[in-house]
Tab-separated table of C-alpha atoms in Angstrom:
chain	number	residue	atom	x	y	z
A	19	UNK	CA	41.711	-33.777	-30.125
A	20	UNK	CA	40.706	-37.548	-31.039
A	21	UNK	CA	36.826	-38.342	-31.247
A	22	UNK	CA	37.310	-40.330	-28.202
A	23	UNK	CA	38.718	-37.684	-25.752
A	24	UNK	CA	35.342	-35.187	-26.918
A	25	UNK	CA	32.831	-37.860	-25.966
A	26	UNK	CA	34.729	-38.890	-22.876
A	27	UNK	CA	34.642	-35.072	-21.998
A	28	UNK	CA	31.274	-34.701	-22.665
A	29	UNK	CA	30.797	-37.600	-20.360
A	30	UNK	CA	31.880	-36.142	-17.545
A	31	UNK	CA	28.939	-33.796	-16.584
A	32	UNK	CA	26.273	-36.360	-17.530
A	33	UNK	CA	27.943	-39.111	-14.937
A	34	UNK	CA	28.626	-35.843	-12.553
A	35	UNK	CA	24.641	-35.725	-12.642
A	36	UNK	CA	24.343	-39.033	-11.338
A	37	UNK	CA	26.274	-38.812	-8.508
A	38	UNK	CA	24.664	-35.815	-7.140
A	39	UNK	CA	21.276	-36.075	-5.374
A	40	UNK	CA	17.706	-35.723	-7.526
A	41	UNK	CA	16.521	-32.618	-5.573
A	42	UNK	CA	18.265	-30.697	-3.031
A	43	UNK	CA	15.093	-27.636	-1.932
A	44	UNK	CA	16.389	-24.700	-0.295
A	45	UNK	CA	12.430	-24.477	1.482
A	46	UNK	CA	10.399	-27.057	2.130
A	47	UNK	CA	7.398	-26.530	0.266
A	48	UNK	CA	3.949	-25.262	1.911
A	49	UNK	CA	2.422	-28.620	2.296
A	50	UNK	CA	4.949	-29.423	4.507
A	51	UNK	CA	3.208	-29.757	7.902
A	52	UNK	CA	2.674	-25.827	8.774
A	53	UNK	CA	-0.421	-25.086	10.455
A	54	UNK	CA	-1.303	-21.972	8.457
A	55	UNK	CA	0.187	-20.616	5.111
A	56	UNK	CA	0.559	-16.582	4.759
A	57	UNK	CA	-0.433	-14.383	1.624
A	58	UNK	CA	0.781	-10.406	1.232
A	59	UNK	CA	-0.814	-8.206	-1.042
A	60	UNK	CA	-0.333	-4.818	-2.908
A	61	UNK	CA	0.128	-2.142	-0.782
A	62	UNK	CA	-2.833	0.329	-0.647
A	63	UNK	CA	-1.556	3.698	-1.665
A	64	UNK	CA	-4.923	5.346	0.350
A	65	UNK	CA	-3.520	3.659	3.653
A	66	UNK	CA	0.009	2.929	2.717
A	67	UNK	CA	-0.614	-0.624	4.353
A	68	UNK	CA	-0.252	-4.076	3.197
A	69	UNK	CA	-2.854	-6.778	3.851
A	70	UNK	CA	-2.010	-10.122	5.106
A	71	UNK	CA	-4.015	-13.483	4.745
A	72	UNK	CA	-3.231	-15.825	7.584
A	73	UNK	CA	-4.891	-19.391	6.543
A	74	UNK	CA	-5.459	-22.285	9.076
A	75	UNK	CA	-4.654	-25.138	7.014
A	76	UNK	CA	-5.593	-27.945	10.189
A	77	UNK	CA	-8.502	-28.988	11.636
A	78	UNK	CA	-7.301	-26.956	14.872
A	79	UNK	CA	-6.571	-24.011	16.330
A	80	UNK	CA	-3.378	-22.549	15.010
A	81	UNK	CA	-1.905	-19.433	17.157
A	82	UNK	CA	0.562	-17.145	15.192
A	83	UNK	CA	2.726	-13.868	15.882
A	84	UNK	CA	2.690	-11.489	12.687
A	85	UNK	CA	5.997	-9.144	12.875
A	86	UNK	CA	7.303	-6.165	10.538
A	87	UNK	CA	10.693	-5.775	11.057
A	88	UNK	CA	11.061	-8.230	14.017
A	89	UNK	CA	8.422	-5.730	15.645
A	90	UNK	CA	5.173	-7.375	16.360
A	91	UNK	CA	1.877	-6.178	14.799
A	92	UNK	CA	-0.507	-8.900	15.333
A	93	UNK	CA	-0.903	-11.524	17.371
A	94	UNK	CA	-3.815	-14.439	17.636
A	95	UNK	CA	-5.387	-17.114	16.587
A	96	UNK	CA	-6.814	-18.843	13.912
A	97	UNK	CA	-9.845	-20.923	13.730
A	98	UNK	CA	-9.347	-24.766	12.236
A	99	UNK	CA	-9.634	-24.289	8.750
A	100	UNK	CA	-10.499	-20.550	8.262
A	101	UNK	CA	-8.625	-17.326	7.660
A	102	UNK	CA	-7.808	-13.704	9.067
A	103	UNK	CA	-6.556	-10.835	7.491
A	104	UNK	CA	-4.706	-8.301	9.196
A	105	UNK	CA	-3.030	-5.020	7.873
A	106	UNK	CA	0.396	-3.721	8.351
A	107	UNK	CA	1.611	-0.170	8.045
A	108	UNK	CA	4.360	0.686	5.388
A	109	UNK	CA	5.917	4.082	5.237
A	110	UNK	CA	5.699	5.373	1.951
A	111	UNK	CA	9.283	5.100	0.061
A	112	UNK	CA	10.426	2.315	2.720
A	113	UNK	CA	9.923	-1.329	2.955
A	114	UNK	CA	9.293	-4.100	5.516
A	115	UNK	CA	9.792	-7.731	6.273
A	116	UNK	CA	6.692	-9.080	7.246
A	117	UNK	CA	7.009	-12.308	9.008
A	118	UNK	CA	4.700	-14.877	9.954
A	119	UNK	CA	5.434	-17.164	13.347
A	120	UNK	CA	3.312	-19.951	14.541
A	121	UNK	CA	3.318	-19.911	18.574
A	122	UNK	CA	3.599	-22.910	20.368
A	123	UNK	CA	3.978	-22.381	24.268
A	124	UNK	CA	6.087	-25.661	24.888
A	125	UNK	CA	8.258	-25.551	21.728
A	126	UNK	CA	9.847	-21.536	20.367
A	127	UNK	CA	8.283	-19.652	17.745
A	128	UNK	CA	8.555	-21.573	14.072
A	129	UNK	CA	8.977	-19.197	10.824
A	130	UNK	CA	5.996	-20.486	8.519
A	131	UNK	CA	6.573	-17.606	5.942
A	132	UNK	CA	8.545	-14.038	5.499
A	133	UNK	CA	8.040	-11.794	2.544
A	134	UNK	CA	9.625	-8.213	2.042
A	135	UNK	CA	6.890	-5.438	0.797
A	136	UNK	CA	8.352	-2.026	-0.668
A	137	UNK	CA	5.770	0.990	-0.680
A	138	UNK	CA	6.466	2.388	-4.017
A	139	UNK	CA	3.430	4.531	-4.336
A	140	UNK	CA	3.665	7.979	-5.338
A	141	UNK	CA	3.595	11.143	-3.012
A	142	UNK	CA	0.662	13.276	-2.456
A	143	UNK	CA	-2.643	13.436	-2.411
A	144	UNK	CA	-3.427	12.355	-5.952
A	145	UNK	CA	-3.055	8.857	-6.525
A	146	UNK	CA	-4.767	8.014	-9.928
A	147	UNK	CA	-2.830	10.510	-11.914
A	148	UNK	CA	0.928	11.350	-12.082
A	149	UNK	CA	1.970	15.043	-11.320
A	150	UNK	CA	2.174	18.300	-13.411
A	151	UNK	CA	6.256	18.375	-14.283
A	152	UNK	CA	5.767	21.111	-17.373
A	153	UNK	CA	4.858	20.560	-21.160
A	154	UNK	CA	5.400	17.039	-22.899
A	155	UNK	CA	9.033	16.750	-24.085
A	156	UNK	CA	7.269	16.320	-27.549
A	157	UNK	CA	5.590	19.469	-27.606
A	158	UNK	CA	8.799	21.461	-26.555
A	159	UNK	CA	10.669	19.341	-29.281
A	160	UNK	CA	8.131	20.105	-32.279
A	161	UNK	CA	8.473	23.969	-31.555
A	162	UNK	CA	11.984	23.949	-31.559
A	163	UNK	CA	12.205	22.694	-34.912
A	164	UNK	CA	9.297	24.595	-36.054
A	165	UNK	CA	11.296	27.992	-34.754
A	166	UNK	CA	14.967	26.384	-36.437
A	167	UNK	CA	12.908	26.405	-39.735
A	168	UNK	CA	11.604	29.597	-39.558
A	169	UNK	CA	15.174	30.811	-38.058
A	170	UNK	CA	16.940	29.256	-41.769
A	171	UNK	CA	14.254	30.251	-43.955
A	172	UNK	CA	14.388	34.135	-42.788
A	173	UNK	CA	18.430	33.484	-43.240
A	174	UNK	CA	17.569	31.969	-46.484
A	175	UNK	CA	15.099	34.988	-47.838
A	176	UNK	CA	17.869	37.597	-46.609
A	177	UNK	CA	20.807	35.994	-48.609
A	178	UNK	CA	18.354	35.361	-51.518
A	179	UNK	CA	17.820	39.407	-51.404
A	180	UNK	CA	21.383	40.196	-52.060
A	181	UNK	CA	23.196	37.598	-54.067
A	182	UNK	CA	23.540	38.217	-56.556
A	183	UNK	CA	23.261	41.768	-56.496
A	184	UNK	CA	21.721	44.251	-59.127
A	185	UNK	CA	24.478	46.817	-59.600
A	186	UNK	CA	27.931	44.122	-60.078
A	187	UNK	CA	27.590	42.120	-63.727
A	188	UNK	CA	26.787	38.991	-63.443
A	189	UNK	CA	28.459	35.995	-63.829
A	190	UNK	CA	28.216	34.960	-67.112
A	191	UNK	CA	29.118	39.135	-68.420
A	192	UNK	CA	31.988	38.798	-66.435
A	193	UNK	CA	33.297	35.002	-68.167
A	194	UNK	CA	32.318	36.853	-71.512
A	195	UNK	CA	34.814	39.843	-70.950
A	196	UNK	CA	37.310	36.917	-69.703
A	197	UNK	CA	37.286	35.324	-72.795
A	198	UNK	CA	37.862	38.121	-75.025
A	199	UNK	CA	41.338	38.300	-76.249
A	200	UNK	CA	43.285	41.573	-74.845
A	201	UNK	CA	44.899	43.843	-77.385
């Protein structure tokens, strides 16, 4: 291929990114005109629930609808420029959609924000330590190699006791008569 055809090539997706638009946003971004912003938190493993900071971001009163799971939980609202918080109940293993709506009688409900929150916390009644599931892997590891050794060195002592044995000549008597010429 000729020097010309690789730059002309090379070309292509540097004019392709002047054709295309400078930023195409999949969400507008929170400054966008909503009347409160919403902000979900870890979920407490004591009350398997999930808190939820609804923030007024106007100098007026903003009325939402909080939902998990298109089920509603909370409903209100919000003094100009302050904040609620309101919790919301997550079975433990499962997760939710927790959406925030801003209600406005004359217009329908507007989606200011949506997160999903899992419950991953562990089961039981003891939550800062992990459960009893037997002896460290390590432990169980360093004995079975401690028990192989003994094992081969008890093999070794017995086959040290009878080779070579006492009452046959040994090697070297036995190469001697070998190399003795027969008459």
């Amino acid at each position: 291929m000729r020097i010309g055809a690789r730059l002309a090539l090379a070309a292509v997706p540097l004019s392709m990114t002047l054709l295309l638009p400078a930023a195409a946003w999949a969400w507008p971004d929170s400054g966008s005109g909503d009347p409160f912003t919403m902000t979900t938190y870890k979920v407490s493993c004591r009350s398997s629930t999930v808190r939820v900071t609804l923030r007024n971001q106007t100098r007026q009163l903003a009325r939402f609808d909080l939902r998990a799971d298109s089920s509603s939980v909370a409903t209100g609202s919000i003094p100009a420029r302050k904040a609620i918080t309101r919790h919301v109940k997550v079975r433990s293993g499962s997760s939710v959609e927790i959406e925030a709506y801003s209600v406005d009688p004359p217009r329908a409900d507007t989606l200011i924000d949506s997160t999903r929150v899992r419950n991953d916390c562990p089961w039981g009644h003891h939550h800062d330590r992990l459960p009893f599931t037997g002896p460290p892997v390590d432990l169980m590891a360093k004995l079975a190699t401690a028990g192989g050794l003994v094992l081969t060195g008890g093999i070794v002592w017995w086959y040290g006791s009878l080779w070579p044995r006492s009452g046959r000549p040994s090697l070297d008597d036995h190469l001697v008569r070998l190399s003795r010429p027969r008459h």
